[in-house]
């Protein structure tokens, strides 16, 4: 396949590298010409994926010089809040038969749309979504992993499964695009909460409680939107939640630790240095939960901390003081 990967951050770089090893012709589109020149010259992405060699076959081009009309597959590897800009750019340049695949995990602020909904709105064509426990730092080093590709059209999901799956990446298909994307978005604020708990010096019991009750609220809000229950127990659901909440690679968990250490949200995001999707997603979920009248107490506490209305320590009292419930 001729593949264009838009976004040269951690995931774009690692995923493009993986696709080259699968035998595809891959071009990564960068925001600036200097970035493309640097990546091509050094074959490394020190800002986003240090220590991973990028294959010689991988080409890099600045978006304003790129041609995507002949691409078989367009991959969106940018933060969720940039999907609208990128899809607008793609819409006027792509040829109709190209497939589209979103790697983004979040909800758009304001519209509360998922990445594939924004892409469809702007390009007039559906996009598949890839999601699962897939840290770029590990995929970039060929450590075995599994993921999910979701599409409303199972023939498309199967084509993409065949194109992406390899010796070190097992790919499952799913037609519950809503569920797969919702899981990928909603686990990030839970990981911020777990990071706050870790940063406050709490232990495994606290982490397990946050993850389990976090999954319960993720499923509640997902089901209210129309997702399928089984998706939450799959790789894109509990699988990604485990990876994001427990990994040293997780920026969302790390950002939570920094908040617990007294950093402001802006300081935490700056220190992490790459997109912390859990922050905008907490705002989007606050609005989405109100729309569907669903309680999401863990995420709401993260939202309150981001708003500066509650400290991480005060979240403990809020969560513990909730009305007693049946599990
Ligand atoms: N890093 C991971 O391990 C990982 C794994 C799975 C999913 N994701 C998801 O993939 C998405 C991208 O994450 P990432 O880790 O690569 O982020 P990142 O911060 O490492 O990189 C983002 C990239 O997007 C580019 N970008 C930003 N705005 C752009 C725009 N308007 N046009 C073109 N390019 C733009 C940036 O220049 C940067 O190269 C996020 O939604 C994230 O949740 C990441």
Coordinates of C-alpha atoms and ligand atoms in Angstrom, one line a residue:
X1 CA 0.0 0.0 0.0
X2 CA 1.0 3.6 -0.5
X3 CA 0.5 5.1 3.0
X4 CA 0.6 8.7 4.2
X5 CA 1.0 9.1 8.0
X6 CA 0.0 12.6 9.1
X7 CA 1.8 13.5 12.3
X8 CA 5.4 12.9 13.2
X9 CA 5.1 12.6 17.0
X10 CA 5.7 9.4 19.0
X11 CA 2.8 7.3 17.6
X12 CA 3.1 8.6 14.0
X13 CA 6.8 7.7 14.0
X14 CA 6.4 4.3 15.6
X15 CA 3.4 3.3 13.5
X16 CA 5.1 4.5 10.2
X17 CA 8.1 2.5 11.1
X18 CA 5.9 -0.6 11.7
X19 CA 4.2 -0.2 8.4
X20 CA 7.5 0.0 6.5
X21 CA 8.5 -3.3 8.1
X22 CA 5.2 -4.7 6.9
X23 CA 6.3 -3.9 3.3
X24 CA 4.3 -0.7 2.7
X25 CA 5.6 2.5 1.0
X26 CA 5.2 5.1 3.8
X27 CA 5.6 8.9 3.9
X28 CA 5.3 10.8 7.1
X29 CA 3.9 14.3 6.9
X30 CA 5.4 16.9 9.3
X31 CA 4.3 20.4 10.2
X32 CA 7.5 22.0 9.0
X33 CA 10.1 21.5 6.3
X34 CA 12.9 21.7 8.9
X35 CA 11.4 18.8 10.8
X36 CA 11.1 16.6 7.6
X37 CA 14.8 17.4 6.7
X38 CA 16.0 16.6 10.2
X39 CA 14.1 13.3 10.5
X40 CA 15.3 12.2 7.0
X41 CA 18.9 13.1 7.8
X42 CA 19.2 11.6 11.3
X43 CA 16.7 8.7 11.0
X44 CA 15.7 9.4 14.6
X45 CA 13.0 11.4 16.3
X46 CA 14.7 12.6 19.5
X47 CA 11.9 14.9 20.6
X48 CA 9.2 12.3 20.4
X49 CA 10.7 8.8 20.1
X50 CA 14.3 8.8 21.2
X51 CA 16.5 5.8 20.7
X52 CA 14.4 4.2 17.9
X53 CA 16.0 4.1 14.5
X54 CA 13.6 5.0 11.6
X55 CA 14.1 2.8 8.5
X56 CA 15.8 4.2 5.4
X57 CA 12.8 3.5 3.3
X58 CA 10.6 5.9 5.3
X59 CA 10.2 9.3 3.6
X60 CA 9.3 12.6 5.3
X61 CA 7.7 15.7 3.8
X62 CA 6.3 18.9 5.1
X63 CA 2.5 19.1 4.8
X64 CA 2.6 22.2 2.6
X65 CA 4.7 20.3 0.0
X66 CA 2.9 17.0 0.2
X67 CA 0.7 15.3 -2.5
X68 CA -1.7 12.7 -1.1
X69 CA -3.9 12.1 -4.2
X70 CA -2.5 8.7 -4.9
X71 CA -2.3 7.3 -1.3
X72 CA -4.2 4.1 -0.7
X73 CA -4.3 4.8 3.1
X74 CA -4.3 8.1 5.1
X75 CA -3.4 7.7 8.7
X76 CA -4.2 10.4 11.2
X77 CA -1.5 10.4 13.9
X78 CA -2.2 13.8 15.5
X79 CA -3.8 14.9 18.8
X80 CA -7.6 14.8 18.8
X81 CA -7.9 18.6 18.9
X82 CA -5.9 18.8 15.6
X83 CA -8.0 16.3 13.7
X84 CA -10.4 19.0 12.4
X85 CA -7.5 21.0 10.9
X86 CA -5.9 17.9 9.4
X87 CA -9.2 16.5 8.0
X88 CA -9.9 19.9 6.4
X89 CA -6.5 19.8 4.8
X90 CA -7.0 16.2 3.6
X91 CA -10.5 16.9 2.3
X92 CA -9.3 19.1 -0.5
X93 CA -6.4 16.8 -1.5
X94 CA -7.4 13.2 -1.2
X95 CA -8.6 10.9 -3.9
X96 CA -12.0 9.3 -3.2
X97 CA -10.9 5.6 -3.0
X98 CA -8.3 6.1 -0.2
X99 CA -8.9 4.5 3.1
X100 CA -8.7 6.5 6.3
X101 CA -7.5 5.4 9.7
X102 CA -7.5 7.4 12.9
X103 CA -5.0 6.7 15.7
X104 CA -6.2 9.6 17.9
X105 CA -7.7 9.0 21.3
X106 CA -10.1 11.7 22.5
X107 CA -13.2 13.8 21.9
X108 CA -13.2 17.1 20.2
X109 CA -13.9 19.9 22.5
X110 CA -17.1 21.8 21.8
X111 CA -18.6 19.4 19.2
X112 CA -17.9 16.4 21.6
X113 CA -17.3 14.3 18.4
X114 CA -15.0 11.4 18.1
X115 CA -12.1 11.6 15.7
X116 CA -13.7 9.4 13.1
X117 CA -16.9 11.5 13.2
X118 CA -14.9 14.7 12.6
X119 CA -13.0 13.0 9.7
X120 CA -16.3 11.9 8.2
X121 CA -17.9 15.3 8.5
X122 CA -15.0 17.0 6.7
X123 CA -13.9 14.4 4.1
X124 CA -17.4 12.9 3.4
X125 CA -15.9 9.4 3.9
X126 CA -15.8 7.1 6.9
X127 CA -12.6 6.4 8.8
X128 CA -11.6 3.3 10.7
X129 CA -10.1 3.7 14.2
X130 CA -7.1 1.8 15.7
X131 CA -6.9 1.6 19.5
X132 CA -5.5 -0.6 22.1
X133 CA -2.6 -1.0 24.6
X134 CA 0.0 0.3 22.3
X135 CA 2.7 2.5 23.7
X136 CA 4.8 4.0 20.9
X137 CA 8.0 3.4 22.9
X138 CA 7.3 -0.4 22.8
X139 CA 5.8 -0.8 19.3
X140 CA 8.8 1.2 18.1
X141 CA 11.0 -1.5 19.6
X142 CA 9.0 -4.4 18.1
X143 CA 7.8 -5.6 21.5
X144 CA 4.8 -7.9 21.0
X145 CA 1.5 -6.2 21.3
X146 CA -2.1 -6.5 20.2
X147 CA -4.6 -3.9 19.0
X148 CA -8.1 -3.4 17.6
X149 CA -9.1 -1.9 14.2
X150 CA -12.7 -0.8 14.2
X151 CA -14.7 0.1 11.2
X152 CA -18.4 0.2 10.4
X153 CA -17.5 -1.7 7.2
X154 CA -16.0 -5.1 8.2
X155 CA -14.4 -5.5 4.7
X156 CA -12.4 -2.3 5.4
X157 CA -11.5 -3.5 8.9
X158 CA -10.2 -6.8 7.4
X159 CA -8.2 -5.1 4.7
X160 CA -6.6 -2.9 7.3
X161 CA -6.1 -5.9 9.6
X162 CA -4.2 -7.6 6.8
X163 CA -2.1 -4.5 6.1
X164 CA -1.2 -3.7 9.7
X165 CA -0.8 -7.1 11.4
X166 CA 2.7 -8.5 11.7
X167 CA 5.0 -10.8 13.7
X168 CA 4.9 -8.4 16.7
X169 CA 1.5 -6.8 16.3
X170 CA -1.6 -8.9 16.4
X171 CA -4.7 -7.1 15.1
X172 CA -8.3 -7.8 16.0
X173 CA -11.3 -6.3 14.1
X174 CA -14.4 -4.8 15.6
X175 CA -17.4 -3.0 14.1
X176 CA -18.1 -1.1 17.3
X177 CA -16.3 2.1 16.3
X178 CA -18.1 4.1 18.9
X179 CA -17.1 1.7 21.7
X180 CA -13.5 1.4 20.6
X181 CA -13.0 5.1 20.2
X182 CA -14.8 5.9 23.5
X183 CA -12.7 3.5 25.4
X184 CA -9.5 5.0 24.0
X185 CA -10.6 8.5 24.9
X186 CA -12.1 7.8 28.3
X187 CA -9.2 5.8 29.9
X188 CA -7.0 8.8 29.7
X189 CA -8.6 10.9 32.5
X190 CA -8.7 7.7 34.6
X191 CA -4.9 7.4 34.1
X192 CA -4.5 11.1 35.2
X193 CA -6.4 10.1 38.4
X194 CA -4.2 7.1 39.0
X195 CA -1.2 9.3 38.5
X196 CA -2.5 11.7 41.1
X197 CA -3.0 8.8 43.5
X198 CA 0.6 7.5 42.8
X199 CA 1.9 11.1 43.2
X200 CA 0.2 11.4 46.6
X201 CA 2.1 8.3 47.7
X202 CA -0.9 6.0 47.8
X203 CA -0.5 2.3 46.9
X204 CA -1.8 -0.6 44.9
X205 CA -5.2 -0.7 46.6
X206 CA -6.0 2.9 45.6
X207 CA -4.8 2.3 42.0
X208 CA -6.9 -0.8 41.6
X209 CA -9.9 0.9 43.0
X210 CA -9.5 3.9 40.7
X211 CA -9.0 1.6 37.7
X212 CA -11.9 -0.6 38.4
X213 CA -14.4 2.1 39.3
X214 CA -12.9 4.1 36.4
X215 CA -13.7 1.2 34.0
X216 CA -17.3 1.2 35.4
X217 CA -17.8 4.8 34.6
X218 CA -16.2 4.5 31.2
X219 CA -18.6 1.6 30.4
X220 CA -21.6 3.6 31.8
X221 CA -21.0 6.6 29.6
X222 CA -20.0 4.4 26.6
X223 CA -23.2 2.3 26.9
X224 CA -25.3 5.4 27.2
X225 CA -23.9 6.6 23.9
X226 CA -24.7 3.2 22.3
X227 CA -21.4 1.3 22.6
X228 CA -21.4 -2.5 23.0
X229 CA -20.7 -4.0 26.4
X230 CA -18.1 -6.5 25.2
X231 CA -15.9 -3.8 23.8
X232 CA -15.1 -2.6 27.4
X233 CA -13.7 -6.0 28.3
X234 CA -11.5 -6.1 25.2
X235 CA -8.1 -4.7 24.2
X236 CA -9.4 -1.2 23.5
X237 CA -11.2 -1.2 26.8
X238 CA -9.7 -2.8 29.9
X239 CA -6.5 -3.7 27.9
X240 CA -5.7 0.0 27.2
X241 CA -6.8 1.0 30.7
X242 CA -4.3 -1.3 32.3
X243 CA -1.5 -0.2 30.1
X244 CA -2.2 3.5 30.5
X245 CA -2.8 3.4 34.2
X246 CA 0.2 1.3 35.1
X247 CA 2.9 2.2 32.6
X248 CA 6.0 4.3 33.1
X249 CA 5.5 5.4 29.4
X250 CA 2.0 6.9 30.1
X251 CA 2.0 10.6 29.8
X252 CA -1.4 10.9 31.3
X253 CA -0.4 9.0 34.4
X254 CA 2.8 11.1 34.6
X255 CA 0.8 14.3 34.2
X256 CA -1.4 13.2 37.2
X257 CA 1.7 12.6 39.3
X258 CA 2.9 16.1 38.5
X259 CA -0.5 17.6 39.4
X260 CA -0.2 15.8 42.8
X261 CA 3.2 17.3 43.2
X262 CA 1.7 20.8 42.9
X263 CA 2.2 21.5 39.2
X264 CA -0.6 23.5 37.4
X265 CA -2.1 21.7 34.4
X266 CA -0.1 24.0 32.1
X267 CA 3.1 23.2 34.0
X268 CA 2.4 19.4 34.0
X269 CA 1.6 19.4 30.2
X270 CA 4.8 21.4 29.5
X271 CA 6.9 19.1 31.6
X272 CA 5.5 16.0 29.8
X273 CA 6.3 17.7 26.5
X274 CA 3.9 15.7 24.3
X275 CA 0.1 15.7 24.0
X276 CA -1.7 14.8 27.3
X277 CA -5.0 13.8 25.8
X278 CA -6.5 13.2 29.3
X279 CA -6.7 17.0 30.0
X280 CA -9.0 18.1 27.1
X281 CA -10.8 14.7 27.3
X282 CA -11.8 15.4 30.9
X283 CA -13.5 18.6 29.8
X284 CA -15.2 16.9 26.9
X285 CA -16.4 14.1 29.2
X286 CA -17.7 16.6 31.7
X287 CA -20.0 17.9 29.0
X288 CA -20.8 14.5 27.5
X289 CA -21.8 13.1 30.9
X290 CA -24.1 16.0 31.5
X291 CA -25.7 15.4 28.0
X292 CA -26.3 11.7 28.8
X293 CA -27.0 12.3 32.5
X294 CA -24.4 9.7 33.5
X295 CA -22.2 9.9 36.7
X296 CA -18.4 9.8 36.1
X297 CA -17.0 10.7 39.5
X298 CA -13.4 9.8 38.9
X299 CA -13.2 11.9 35.7
X300 CA -15.2 14.7 37.3
X301 CA -12.6 14.9 40.0
X302 CA -9.8 15.2 37.4
X303 CA -11.9 17.9 35.8
X304 CA -12.2 19.8 39.1
X305 CA -8.5 19.6 39.6
X306 CA -7.8 20.9 36.1
X307 CA -10.3 23.7 36.7
X308 CA -8.3 24.6 39.9
X309 CA -11.3 24.1 42.1
X310 CA -10.0 21.0 44.0
X311 CA -6.6 19.7 45.0
X312 CA -5.7 16.0 44.3
X313 CA -5.9 15.4 48.1
X314 CA -9.4 16.9 48.2
X315 CA -10.5 14.4 45.5
X316 CA -10.0 11.6 48.0
X317 CA -12.6 13.1 50.4
X318 CA -15.0 13.6 47.5
X319 CA -14.7 10.0 46.2
X320 CA -14.9 8.5 49.6
X321 CA -17.8 10.6 50.7
X322 CA -20.1 9.6 47.9
X323 CA -23.4 8.0 48.7
X324 CA -23.0 4.3 49.5
X325 CA -23.9 2.1 46.5
X326 CA -24.2 -1.5 45.4
X327 CA -21.4 -2.5 43.1
Ligands
LIG1 N1 2.2 7.9 21.9 C1 1.5 6.7 22.0 O1 2.1 5.7 22.5 C2 0.1 6.6 21.5 C3 -0.4 5.3 21.4 C4 -1.7 5.2 21.0 C5 -2.5 6.3 20.6 N2 -1.9 7.6 20.7 C6 -2.7 8.7 20.3 O2 -2.2 9.2 19.0 C7 -2.5 10.6 19.0 C8 -1.1 11.3 18.7 O3 -0.3 11.0 19.8 P1 1.3 11.1 19.8 O4 1.7 10.4 21.0 O5 1.9 10.8 18.5 O6 1.4 12.7 20.1 P2 2.7 13.6 20.1 O7 2.5 14.8 21.0 O8 3.9 12.7 20.3 O9 2.8 14.1 18.5 C9 1.8 14.8 17.9 C10 2.2 15.1 16.5 O10 1.2 15.8 15.9 C11 1.7 16.9 15.2 N3 0.6 17.9 15.0 C12 0.0 18.6 16.0 N4 -1.0 19.4 15.4 C13 -0.9 19.2 14.1 C14 -1.6 19.7 13.0 N5 -2.5 20.6 13.1 N6 -1.2 19.3 11.7 C15 -0.3 18.4 11.6 N7 0.4 17.8 12.6 C16 0.1 18.2 13.8 C17 2.8 17.4 16.1 O11 3.7 18.2 15.3 C18 3.4 16.1 16.5 O12 4.3 15.7 15.5 C19 -3.1 11.0 20.3 O13 -4.5 11.1 20.2 C20 -2.7 9.9 21.2 O14 -3.6 9.7 22.3 C21 -0.6 7.7 21.1

